[in-house]
Amino acid sequence: MHETRSFAPPPAFAAAANLNAAKLEQLHAHAACDHEGFWADQARTQLSWRQRFEQTLDSSLAPRYRWFTGGLLNASYNCLDRHLAARGDKTAIVFEADDGAITRYSYAALHAEVCRLANALRGLGIGKSDRVVLYLPMGAQAVIAMQACARIGAIHSAVFGGFSAESLKDRIEDAGARLVITADAAPRGGKRVDLKTAVDKALAGGCASVERVLVYRRMDGCAMQPQRDLWWQDRVPTQCAECEPEWVESNHPLFLLYTSGSTGKPKGVQHSTAGYLLGATVTMQWVFDLKQSDVFWCTADIGWITGHSYVAYGPLSNGVTQLIFEGIPTYPDGERFWRMIAAHQVSVFYTAPTAIRALMRLGDHLPARHDLSSLRLLGTVGEPINPEAWMWYHRVIGGGRCPIVDTWWQTETGSMMIAPVPGAVATKPGSCTRPLPGICVDIVDEDGKPVTQIGRGGFLVITRPWPSMLSTIWGNDERYAETYFGRFGDQVYVAGDGAQRDEDGYIWILGRIDDVLNVSGHRLGTMEVESALAAHPRVAEAAVVGRPHDIKGEAILAFVVVRGERADAIAEGLPRELCVWVAEQLGAIARPDEVRLVDGLPKTRSGKIMRRLLRSIGAGETVTQDTSTLENPAILEQLRG
Ligand code: PRX
C-alpha cells in the first residue's frame, strides 16, 4: 500500500491489444447494466453449443446458482474438435520432459489421443458422471486424461503428485472414484517420483469403489496387480481415433478439485461444464491478451486449479500453442526457465511469485544469458507478490517492456476475478488492480457493509454470481452454503481473503483471514496439519501457524505438546521425526519448517488457542496481545523457541 509506482500500458502494446481502455469500458458498462445479458452474450459467442441454453441464470436454489440451463455442450469438443478444420495442424502442445526431450502434439494429434483414451475408458465401463481420479505427472498425458474424461462426461478429480498416499486415499474415497489413472513413476528435477507405489498404498488401505487402475508407463515400469491394473500402452493405442462426445447439460460437473479449508478435511470443489469453460476461455483473451500467434506457458501443475483453467482447458479452448513442462525451475540449473522461453519462443509466461523469488535469488546473470525478447506479457498467481520480486520480474525478465498481470482468483472462482487487462489498465507492483468485466467485487466490514475508507481492510466478497463459480462442494451442499454464503447471505460469496482499496480504487490482497496457509502458492489448512500431527502417538496437542518466509511466502511453524517428558522428546529428536511424519501423512508440501515442543499452548479463558499470539511469536514480533489469561506465562519463553 505504500507502493506509489504505476506502469501505464506501453502504447504499442495497447494499440495491438484485444482490449484497449475504450473497449474494456464498454464491457464493464454492458455488464453493469445487464449482468446476465452480458454473460449470455459471452456464452453464445465464445462457446460452441450442441443445443442453446434456455435460461442464463437460475437462482431458484440459491446459493446454488445454475448458469446457462438447458444448454448442451461438451468441453472436449470446445477444446479440440472445433479447431480441427481451421487449425488441425497447428501445434497444441509442446511438451518438454525433465531431461529436455521434446514431444509436439498438433490439435489433430491431440484430438486423436483424447478420442483413443476416451474409447478405452468407455471400454472399461466408465461413462457419464463416473468419477475418475488422476494421479499423474505433469505432462501431455495429464491433459489428455482430463480431456478424455470430459469427452465422455466422466468427472475427473486430479490429485497433485506431491500428495501422499494417505491424502490420495481420502480424495478417492470422498469422490467414490471407480477408476484411477496414474503412471509408474515420473522424473522430476532428476529424481524419481514413484506414483504407482502411492496408489497401491492408498488402495490397500480402503478405496472400495475403485475397480481399475490405468497406468501410463512413463519410466521403467512398476508392480501390477493382475485383476486390477492395466497398462495405458496396452489399451489405448489400439483404440479408434474418433469418439462421439457425450453432450452434457451446462451444469453437468466437469471436475472436482480438492482444496483445503478451515477444517481438517479437504473439500471437493465442484465445477460445472459451461460456466467454468466460459470463464477459463474469456479470461485468457482479456488478461493474457491472447493472440493466435502466441506461445503460452503456464508453469502450474495439473494438480492445481491453475493447471486446470490455464493448461488443460483455457489454452485449448482458445486454440493456441502452449508449452507444458514436466520438471522444476532449478534443474539441471537455475537457467532452465529462461532457456526454455528462448528455445520455444514463449510470448506469454504465467508463474508463481515463489518461483520468481527463488530465481531472483540466483542472480541477474542467469536470465541475462538468454534471449527473452519473445516475451510480451508476464503473469503471476497464487499468492501476493512483493514489490521487489515484481520489479525484478518486470526489469530483468520482461526487459522493462512487458506488462505484468497479477491475477487474483481461487480454486472456487474457477477463473481470474481481479486482474489488470494489460492494454487498458495501469499496473502497480503488488496490486491485482481491478475486477474483470462481469465480476462484482466488494470489500465489506464485519456487518457486511462496504468499506469506503481508503486503506481500511475488510472481507473480500463477490456480490453477484459469476459463470465459473463452483457449483457446490461434492456431496456436501450444506458445507458449500455455510463456507461461502454463511456470513452475509445467499448473494454474497465470501472469498476468505482480506483486502483493501487505494485511492485509485485498486485492490490489494492482504492474505487469508481464515485458518488457511499459503505455502509457495499452495493452499493448506492449519487444521489438516494439526490433525496429521495429532495422529502421531507421541503428540498430545498441536497448533500450526504460518510465518513469513522469503521465498515460500509463508512457512509452517508447529507448536506441539508431547505426551511424556518434553526434554526427553527433544533429546530423542522428535521435532525432526514429526516433520517427516507430516510429509508422509499429507505430502512434502505440508512439511513444517520447524516443530517447537512446548509444555502448553496459549489459550483464552474459553479454551480457544490464541493463534494470533502464535503468529506474532512465529513472525518474531513483540507480543501485543493480552497474555494475562495464560495459565502458565512461563510457556511464552518456550513458544519463542
Ligand atoms: O489467498 C489468495 C491466494 O490464493 C488463494 C487461493 O488459493 P487456491 O485456491 O489454491 O488458488 C490459487 C490459484 C488461483 C486466495 O484465496 N491468491 C491467489 N492469487 C493471488 C492470491 N493472493 C494474492 N495475490 C494473488 N494474485
XYZ file of C-alpha atoms and ligand atoms in Angstrom:
667
model
C 0.000 0.000 0.000
C 2.968 2.306 0.310
C 3.760 1.451 -3.272
C 3.423 4.524 -5.477
C 4.941 3.297 -8.720
C 2.492 2.848 -11.544
C 3.091 1.409 -15.015
C 0.798 2.513 -17.807
C 0.197 0.053 -20.656
C 3.029 0.535 -23.182
C 1.473 2.399 -26.162
C 2.495 -0.234 -28.716
C 1.035 -2.974 -26.544
C -2.207 -1.044 -26.043
C -2.516 -0.361 -29.766
C -2.370 -4.074 -30.608
C -4.303 -5.314 -27.562
C -7.554 -7.291 -27.688
C -8.985 -4.748 -25.272
C -7.910 -1.134 -25.087
C -9.302 1.212 -22.456
C -12.382 2.106 -24.514
C -13.290 -1.498 -25.305
C -12.791 -2.543 -21.695
C -15.033 0.310 -20.595
C -17.733 -0.917 -22.984
C -17.586 -4.407 -21.496
C -17.781 -3.041 -17.959
C -20.699 -0.812 -18.896
C -22.598 -3.641 -20.563
C -22.038 -5.943 -17.561
C -23.012 -3.217 -15.102
C -26.354 -2.516 -16.725
C -27.199 -6.102 -17.708
C -25.182 -8.688 -15.777
C -26.985 -11.700 -17.177
C -27.263 -10.332 -20.697
C -23.547 -9.657 -20.707
C -22.693 -13.220 -19.718
C -25.294 -14.674 -22.075
C -23.613 -12.820 -24.955
C -20.231 -14.135 -23.914
C -21.536 -17.689 -23.632
C -23.164 -17.545 -27.064
C -20.127 -16.159 -28.819
C -17.298 -17.920 -27.004
C -18.558 -21.480 -26.662
C -19.781 -23.976 -29.239
C -23.156 -25.381 -28.256
C -24.900 -28.544 -29.314
C -28.128 -27.025 -28.087
C -28.639 -23.426 -26.999
C -29.309 -22.686 -23.360
C -32.786 -21.589 -22.255
C -32.060 -19.547 -19.159
C -28.905 -17.569 -18.411
C -29.009 -17.766 -14.630
C -31.261 -19.840 -12.447
C -31.146 -18.578 -8.857
C -34.112 -20.584 -7.590
C -31.881 -22.814 -5.461
C -29.587 -20.010 -4.242
C -26.867 -20.071 -3.116
C -26.606 -22.895 -5.607
C -26.597 -20.994 -8.856
C -27.054 -22.648 -12.215
C -25.770 -20.945 -15.335
C -26.931 -21.433 -18.934
C -29.514 -24.053 -18.007
C -30.870 -26.275 -20.716
C -27.788 -25.863 -22.914
C -25.972 -28.907 -24.220
C -22.258 -28.928 -24.951
C -19.037 -30.835 -24.461
C -15.865 -29.289 -23.058
C -13.541 -31.523 -25.058
C -15.399 -30.676 -28.270
C -14.854 -26.998 -27.463
C -11.147 -27.559 -26.791
C -10.390 -29.816 -29.747
C -12.973 -30.602 -32.412
C -13.945 -27.044 -33.096
C -10.379 -26.209 -34.105
C -9.800 -29.139 -36.427
C -10.991 -27.564 -39.645
C -9.175 -24.246 -39.234
C -6.052 -25.333 -37.351
C -5.810 -29.098 -37.121
C -2.109 -28.979 -37.985
C -1.316 -26.204 -35.551
C 0.748 -27.245 -32.538
C -1.470 -27.516 -29.486
C 1.117 -28.763 -27.001
C 4.884 -28.650 -26.913
C 5.892 -30.952 -24.097
C 9.359 -30.643 -22.620
C 10.323 -33.535 -20.368
C 12.505 -33.330 -17.288
C 15.501 -34.488 -19.344
C 14.815 -31.969 -22.111
C 13.203 -34.369 -24.615
C 10.526 -32.636 -26.653
C 7.225 -34.003 -27.964
C 4.810 -31.974 -30.061
C 1.091 -32.589 -30.496
C -0.910 -30.873 -33.197
C -4.585 -30.198 -32.498
C -5.418 -33.146 -34.785
C -2.983 -35.464 -32.987
C -4.203 -34.371 -29.577
C -7.783 -34.931 -30.668
C -6.895 -38.457 -31.776
C -5.111 -39.236 -28.499
C -8.024 -37.932 -26.449
C -10.512 -39.948 -28.517
C -8.446 -43.132 -28.099
C -8.287 -42.758 -24.358
C -11.963 -41.822 -24.195
C -12.827 -45.002 -26.109
C -10.593 -47.037 -23.803
C -12.369 -45.561 -20.788
C -15.748 -46.391 -22.276
C -14.403 -49.908 -22.882
C -13.743 -50.152 -19.156
C -17.342 -49.261 -18.474
C -16.647 -45.675 -17.455
C -19.301 -43.212 -18.531
C -21.247 -40.115 -17.685
C -20.908 -38.926 -14.056
C -18.428 -41.636 -13.040
C -15.540 -40.232 -11.046
C -12.011 -40.790 -12.267
C -9.077 -39.837 -10.054
C -5.963 -38.676 -11.891
C -2.659 -39.071 -10.063
C -0.343 -38.228 -12.904
C 2.907 -36.417 -13.544
C 2.779 -33.036 -15.238
C 2.670 -33.718 -18.937
C 0.579 -34.105 -22.049
C -0.951 -37.348 -20.734
C -2.463 -35.486 -17.813
C -4.180 -33.095 -20.224
C -5.222 -35.987 -22.451
C -6.718 -37.765 -19.432
C -8.693 -34.700 -18.363
C -9.953 -34.108 -21.876
C -10.875 -37.785 -22.312
C -12.942 -37.730 -19.122
C -14.650 -34.542 -20.254
C -15.365 -36.132 -23.608
C -17.402 -38.968 -22.107
C -18.987 -36.903 -19.338
C -16.927 -38.583 -16.606
C -15.891 -36.310 -13.730
C -12.162 -36.071 -13.210
C -10.529 -35.305 -9.916
C -6.832 -34.585 -10.294
C -4.655 -35.088 -7.241
C -1.273 -33.351 -7.178
C 1.542 -35.920 -7.432
C 3.193 -34.396 -4.356
C 0.322 -35.502 -2.118
C 0.884 -38.637 -0.031
C -0.871 -41.998 -0.343
C -2.964 -41.043 2.671
C -4.194 -37.790 1.082
C -4.826 -39.616 -2.178
C -6.920 -42.218 -0.365
C -9.071 -39.555 1.323
C -9.761 -37.907 -2.027
C -10.520 -41.175 -3.830
C -12.920 -42.196 -1.085
C -14.715 -38.879 -0.857
C -15.213 -38.812 -4.629
C -16.170 -42.525 -4.796
C -13.920 -42.967 -7.837
C -14.279 -46.094 -9.992
C -11.023 -45.622 -11.838
C -7.596 -44.208 -11.026
C -5.296 -43.124 -13.843
C -1.664 -42.902 -12.823
C 1.885 -43.507 -14.056
C 4.518 -45.951 -12.894
C 6.788 -43.109 -11.833
C 7.923 -39.726 -13.069
C 11.249 -37.967 -13.376
C 11.246 -34.622 -11.618
C 14.321 -32.497 -11.138
C 16.481 -35.545 -11.934
C 14.816 -37.579 -9.207
C 12.294 -40.348 -9.477
C 8.810 -39.861 -8.046
C 7.031 -43.170 -7.506
C 3.390 -42.601 -8.217
C 2.084 -46.128 -8.572
C 3.539 -47.170 -5.191
C 1.460 -44.438 -3.566
C -1.646 -45.582 -5.444
C -1.062 -49.171 -4.291
C -0.706 -47.964 -0.736
C -3.839 -45.840 -0.933
C -5.892 -48.685 -2.373
C -4.559 -51.197 0.147
C -5.968 -49.025 2.913
C -9.524 -48.755 1.550
C -10.975 -47.148 -1.606
C -13.544 -49.907 -2.143
C -15.111 -48.010 -5.052
C -12.024 -48.372 -7.269
C -12.358 -51.135 -9.857
C -9.420 -50.470 -12.136
C -6.114 -48.637 -12.245
C -4.871 -47.487 -15.634
C -1.095 -46.979 -15.595
C 0.819 -44.850 -18.078
C 4.318 -46.227 -18.452
C 6.494 -43.140 -18.159
C 9.654 -44.807 -16.814
C 10.790 -48.379 -16.269
C 7.598 -49.945 -15.016
C 6.150 -50.958 -11.666
C 4.422 -53.876 -9.962
C 0.974 -54.552 -11.396
C -1.962 -56.261 -9.728
C -3.321 -58.559 -12.459
C -7.070 -58.232 -11.884
C -6.989 -54.547 -11.253
C -4.162 -52.810 -13.087
C -3.860 -52.173 -16.818
C -1.164 -50.529 -18.886
C -2.260 -47.461 -20.836
C 0.136 -48.503 -23.591
C -1.635 -51.883 -23.936
C -5.147 -50.494 -24.017
C -5.134 -47.085 -25.589
C -3.085 -47.071 -28.845
C -5.267 -49.717 -30.481
C -8.471 -47.741 -29.982
C -10.319 -45.861 -32.679
C -9.197 -42.239 -33.097
C -12.743 -40.908 -33.281
C -15.082 -40.759 -30.319
C -18.514 -39.195 -30.265
C -18.625 -36.713 -27.385
C -21.188 -37.087 -24.619
C -23.328 -33.958 -24.862
C -23.974 -32.768 -21.341
C -26.150 -30.099 -19.797
C -24.318 -26.871 -18.899
C -24.295 -27.679 -15.194
C -23.032 -31.215 -15.542
C -19.950 -31.452 -13.288
C -16.776 -31.179 -15.351
C -14.445 -31.927 -12.485
C -13.808 -31.989 -8.759
C -10.695 -30.494 -7.275
C -9.961 -30.955 -3.609
C -8.708 -27.936 -1.762
C -8.022 -27.002 1.825
C -10.403 -25.122 4.023
C -10.520 -24.329 7.675
C -11.412 -27.845 8.786
C -9.181 -30.898 8.814
C -10.883 -32.365 5.754
C -10.229 -31.031 2.228
C -13.338 -30.215 0.235
C -14.157 -31.334 -3.279
C -14.783 -28.121 -5.173
C -17.203 -28.991 -7.977
C -17.139 -27.090 -11.252
C -19.761 -27.037 -13.967
C -19.089 -27.559 -17.656
C -20.350 -24.421 -19.417
C -19.802 -21.677 -16.869
C -16.365 -22.936 -15.934
C -15.233 -23.279 -19.525
C -16.548 -19.830 -20.368
C -14.539 -18.278 -17.515
C -11.336 -20.074 -18.489
C -11.837 -19.128 -22.150
C -12.621 -15.406 -21.937
C -10.191 -14.507 -19.176
C -7.358 -15.720 -21.400
C -8.399 -13.247 -24.071
C -8.893 -10.398 -21.630
C -5.987 -10.839 -19.225
C -3.414 -12.668 -21.344
C -4.432 -10.656 -24.408
C -4.185 -13.954 -26.232
C -3.459 -13.977 -29.973
C -3.390 -16.913 -32.357
C 0.339 -16.360 -32.770
C 1.134 -16.667 -29.067
C 3.150 -19.400 -27.419
C 1.655 -19.584 -23.960
C 3.375 -21.111 -20.951
C 1.723 -21.577 -17.582
C 4.070 -23.382 -15.204
C 1.389 -24.643 -12.800
C 0.990 -28.361 -12.205
C -2.141 -30.083 -13.406
C -2.937 -30.901 -9.760
C -3.918 -27.283 -9.024
C -6.710 -25.119 -10.358
C -4.258 -23.019 -12.379
C -3.227 -26.190 -14.198
C -6.888 -26.834 -14.985
C -8.011 -23.424 -16.186
C -4.797 -22.256 -17.853
C -3.254 -25.531 -19.052
C -5.911 -28.199 -19.571
C -8.845 -26.060 -20.726
C -8.248 -22.336 -21.415
C -5.379 -22.538 -23.920
C -7.012 -25.386 -25.859
C -10.424 -23.783 -25.886
C -8.722 -20.745 -27.462
C -6.806 -22.830 -29.991
C -3.340 -21.537 -29.106
C 0.020 -23.256 -28.773
C 1.175 -23.952 -25.250
C 4.282 -25.266 -23.604
C 3.987 -27.912 -20.892
C 6.948 -28.703 -18.672
C 7.496 -31.820 -16.601
C 10.324 -30.573 -14.394
C 11.265 -27.878 -11.919
C 12.759 -24.384 -12.437
C 16.154 -25.240 -10.957
C 17.015 -28.463 -12.773
C 19.527 -29.061 -14.227
C 20.297 -25.461 -13.243
C 18.671 -22.133 -12.477
C 18.559 -21.186 -16.164
C 16.001 -23.823 -17.106
C 13.015 -21.471 -17.413
C 14.952 -18.832 -19.335
C 16.481 -21.373 -21.683
C 13.032 -22.796 -22.364
C 11.471 -19.394 -23.003
C 14.165 -18.659 -25.592
C 14.087 -22.124 -27.170
C 10.299 -22.249 -27.585
C 9.824 -18.522 -28.231
C 7.357 -18.197 -25.378
C 5.390 -14.968 -25.635
C 3.095 -15.119 -22.586
C 4.528 -16.523 -19.367
C 2.492 -17.224 -16.215
C 4.095 -18.397 -12.991
C 4.008 -18.090 -9.193
C 5.708 -15.452 -7.038
C 7.544 -18.232 -5.182
C 9.298 -19.311 -8.377
C 10.124 -15.690 -9.236
C 11.629 -15.088 -5.790
C 13.640 -18.303 -5.895
C 15.039 -17.481 -9.345
C 15.674 -13.838 -8.455
C 17.972 -15.026 -5.685
C 20.189 -16.804 -8.169
C 21.164 -13.521 -9.773
C 20.509 -11.443 -12.895
C 23.344 -13.036 -14.826
C 21.376 -16.261 -15.396
C 18.453 -14.792 -17.341
C 20.912 -12.376 -18.997
C 22.481 -15.290 -20.850
C 19.238 -15.942 -22.756
C 17.327 -14.075 -25.404
C 13.989 -13.367 -23.745
C 12.796 -10.985 -26.449
C 9.947 -13.320 -27.475
C 8.152 -12.409 -24.230
C 5.437 -9.785 -24.480
C 3.395 -10.379 -21.326
C 4.109 -11.794 -17.856
C 1.704 -13.049 -15.226
C 1.650 -14.178 -11.612
C -0.824 -16.061 -9.478
C -1.374 -17.863 -6.212
C -0.043 -15.516 -3.568
C 0.763 -11.877 -3.054
C 3.823 -10.752 -4.982
C 6.142 -8.444 -3.094
C 7.101 -5.261 -4.981
C 10.768 -6.262 -5.064
C 10.030 -9.503 -6.902
C 7.533 -7.678 -9.158
C 10.163 -5.104 -10.153
C 12.742 -7.797 -10.819
C 10.282 -9.724 -12.987
C 9.455 -6.521 -14.840
C 13.021 -5.330 -15.342
C 15.086 -8.490 -15.736
C 12.636 -10.950 -17.306
C 10.337 -8.543 -19.094
C 13.152 -6.209 -20.183
C 11.019 -3.326 -18.913
C 8.666 -3.708 -21.883
C 6.214 -6.459 -20.806
C 3.149 -5.635 -18.717
C 2.720 -7.829 -15.640
C -0.689 -9.229 -14.818
C -1.053 -10.092 -11.136
C -4.154 -12.264 -11.136
C -6.290 -12.901 -8.074
C -8.598 -15.885 -8.062
C -9.166 -19.195 -6.301
C -9.943 -22.851 -6.855
C -13.556 -21.913 -6.141
C -13.763 -18.993 -8.569
C -12.620 -21.207 -11.456
C -11.039 -18.369 -13.393
C -9.436 -14.985 -12.760
C -11.580 -12.456 -10.909
C -9.361 -9.453 -10.224
C -6.559 -8.738 -12.653
C -5.332 -5.983 -14.932
C -6.380 -6.019 -18.575
C -2.880 -5.260 -19.848
C -3.696 -2.976 -22.778
C -6.073 -0.884 -20.697
C -5.156 -0.790 -17.015
C -2.022 0.673 -15.447
C -0.351 -1.754 -13.047
C 1.146 -1.194 -9.610
C 3.623 -3.650 -8.097
C 1.746 -5.773 -5.544
C -1.824 -4.949 -6.583
C -4.070 -7.172 -8.696
C -5.778 -3.885 -9.714
C -9.488 -4.135 -10.595
C -12.202 -6.755 -11.072
C -12.766 -8.087 -14.584
C -15.962 -7.274 -16.512
C -18.998 -9.082 -15.123
C -17.276 -9.715 -11.786
C -18.730 -7.710 -8.897
C -16.239 -7.424 -6.085
C -16.509 -5.505 -2.849
C -14.715 -5.159 0.460
C -17.009 -5.262 3.479
C -16.764 -4.971 7.242
C -17.938 -7.409 9.936
C -21.556 -6.382 9.318
C -21.328 -6.784 5.584
C -21.295 -3.023 4.951
C -18.983 -1.784 2.185
C -15.720 -0.377 3.489
C -15.442 3.054 1.925
C -12.396 4.324 3.736
C -9.244 4.146 1.656
C -6.652 1.777 3.054
C -9.001 0.130 5.554
C -9.049 -3.650 5.379
C -12.142 -5.830 5.150
C -13.523 -9.080 3.807
C -13.144 -9.600 0.082
C -16.535 -10.642 -1.312
C -18.115 -11.240 -4.710
C -21.603 -9.825 -4.709
C -23.151 -11.420 -7.783
C -22.922 -14.949 -9.128
C -20.459 -15.459 -11.992
C -20.355 -18.291 -14.537
C -17.143 -20.052 -13.448
C -18.094 -20.150 -9.764
C -18.043 -23.527 -8.054
C -21.409 -25.317 -8.220
C -21.100 -26.817 -4.764
C -18.832 -28.939 -2.589
C -19.052 -32.532 -3.737
C -21.608 -34.355 -1.641
C -21.941 -31.514 0.810
C -24.281 -28.694 -0.210
C -24.512 -27.598 3.400
C -20.800 -27.064 3.764
C -20.875 -25.143 0.483
C -23.641 -22.820 1.656
C -22.091 -22.393 5.074
C -18.499 -21.810 3.935
C -19.100 -19.352 1.124
C -22.505 -17.819 1.776
C -22.929 -18.342 5.509
C -21.723 -14.945 6.618
C -23.555 -12.303 4.588
C -26.367 -14.260 2.910
C -27.048 -16.106 -0.337
C -25.940 -13.270 -2.582
C -22.526 -12.612 -1.138
C -19.652 -15.016 -1.772
C -17.024 -14.727 0.948
C -13.589 -15.421 -0.504
C -11.734 -15.920 2.775
C -9.202 -13.208 1.926
C -8.785 -9.796 3.444
C -8.324 -6.839 1.086
C -8.218 -3.056 0.914
C -8.583 -0.383 -1.747
C -6.278 2.513 -2.517
C -7.176 5.997 -3.716
C -7.425 4.784 -7.330
C -9.833 2.031 -6.375
C -7.136 -0.606 -6.838
C -7.469 -3.739 -4.764
C -4.642 -5.008 -2.577
C -4.976 -8.534 -1.223
C -3.956 -8.808 2.413
C -3.942 -12.610 2.656
C -6.222 -15.221 4.183
C -8.426 -14.344 7.102
C -9.294 -17.949 7.889
C -7.080 -20.808 9.042
C -5.681 -21.442 5.620
C -1.969 -21.212 4.875
C -0.358 -20.342 1.578
C 2.984 -22.102 1.295
C 4.716 -21.478 -2.038
C 1.327 -20.658 -3.523
C -0.107 -23.972 -2.295
C -3.122 -23.880 -0.125
C -3.066 -25.838 3.143
C -5.354 -25.872 6.146
C -3.732 -25.384 9.547
C -6.230 -27.963 10.848
C -5.076 -30.518 8.296
C -1.507 -30.210 9.506
C -2.684 -30.210 13.111
C -4.685 -33.413 12.649
C -1.727 -35.063 10.928
C 0.434 -34.146 13.926
C -2.200 -35.295 16.406
C -2.250 -38.696 14.695
C 1.314 -39.304 15.904
C 1.367 -41.414 19.114
C 3.709 -39.013 20.914
C 1.604 -35.892 20.236
C -0.924 -34.686 22.795
C -1.871 -31.409 21.135
C -0.664 -29.264 18.266
C -1.182 -25.763 16.884
C 0.070 -24.710 13.488
C 0.607 -21.206 12.125
C 2.239 -19.647 9.095
C 5.296 -17.482 9.462
C 6.756 -15.181 6.820
C 9.321 -16.810 4.550
C 11.484 -15.016 1.987
C 10.885 -17.453 -0.842
C 7.854 -19.546 0.079
C 5.830 -16.540 1.211
C 4.701 -18.487 4.220
C 6.289 -21.443 6.032
C 4.767 -23.816 8.546
C 5.598 -23.488 12.214
C 4.104 -26.091 14.551
C 3.827 -25.906 18.323
C 3.456 -29.356 19.827
C 2.667 -30.574 23.312
C 4.044 -34.092 23.700
C 2.935 -37.000 25.779
C 5.642 -37.666 28.341
C 8.658 -35.517 29.109
C 9.388 -32.641 26.770
C 13.141 -32.794 27.463
C 13.264 -36.491 26.546
C 11.381 -35.885 23.338
C 13.791 -33.114 22.346
C 16.768 -35.336 23.149
C 15.301 -38.130 21.002
C 14.938 -35.825 18.014
C 11.137 -35.871 17.974
C 10.804 -32.471 16.242
C 12.599 -33.780 13.159
C 10.633 -37.012 13.259
C 7.384 -35.039 13.331
C 8.405 -33.006 10.271
C 8.972 -36.236 8.347
C 5.734 -37.664 9.733
C 3.635 -34.769 8.422
C 5.263 -35.063 4.997
C 4.363 -38.752 4.960
C 0.814 -38.124 6.097
C -0.030 -35.235 3.809
C 2.738 -34.817 1.260
C 6.036 -32.985 1.071
C 4.409 -29.560 0.577
C 2.966 -29.781 4.097
C 6.282 -30.470 5.796
C 6.727 -28.000 8.690
C 9.815 -25.805 8.622
C 10.010 -26.131 12.361
C 8.334 -28.066 15.165
C 8.660 -26.483 18.608
C 7.944 -28.679 21.597
C 6.193 -26.829 24.405
C 4.556 -27.711 27.714
C 1.316 -25.988 26.878
C -0.442 -23.932 24.203
C -1.627 -20.397 24.873
C -5.403 -20.430 25.270
C -8.156 -17.984 26.046
C -10.344 -18.480 29.106
C -12.844 -20.318 26.944
C -10.134 -22.713 25.834
C -9.517 -21.411 22.308
C -5.941 -21.487 21.079
C -4.609 -17.939 20.742
C -3.482 -18.196 17.156
C -2.786 -14.528 16.698
C -0.375 -14.720 19.576
C 1.323 -17.727 17.999
C 1.516 -15.930 14.658
C 3.155 -12.903 16.281
C 5.635 -15.171 18.010
C 6.320 -17.030 14.783
C 6.944 -13.769 12.948
C 9.342 -12.688 15.713
C 7.162 -9.654 16.542
C 6.793 -8.248 20.009
C 3.685 -9.679 21.562
C 0.990 -7.033 21.923
C -1.880 -9.360 22.799
C -3.155 -9.711 26.306
C -1.372 -12.687 27.856
C -2.867 -12.339 31.313
C -5.147 -15.307 30.692
C -2.266 -17.672 30.097
C -2.362 -20.398 32.687
C 1.382 -20.685 32.612
C 3.070 -17.441 31.476
C 6.409 -19.262 31.526
C 5.461 -21.087 28.328
C 5.892 -17.816 26.435
C 9.622 -18.421 26.589
C 9.215 -21.940 25.195
C 6.928 -20.669 22.460
C 9.592 -18.203 21.379
C 11.887 -21.178 20.867
O -5.270 -16.065 -0.648
C -5.491 -15.996 -2.022
C -4.282 -16.529 -2.764
O -4.534 -17.882 -3.021
C -5.831 -18.254 -2.520
C -6.473 -19.258 -3.436
O -5.707 -20.426 -3.463
P -6.048 -21.564 -4.492
O -7.482 -21.907 -4.385
O -5.065 -22.654 -4.259
O -5.817 -20.937 -5.908
C -4.574 -20.431 -6.247
C -4.518 -20.158 -7.730
C -5.650 -19.409 -8.282
C -6.577 -16.965 -2.442
O -7.648 -17.053 -1.534
N -4.060 -15.803 -4.027
C -4.333 -16.256 -5.266
N -3.948 -15.345 -6.192
C -3.436 -14.297 -5.525
C -3.519 -14.584 -4.146
N -3.106 -13.702 -3.214
C -2.601 -12.517 -3.636
N -2.485 -12.190 -4.941
C -2.878 -13.037 -5.914
N -2.735 -12.701 -7.192
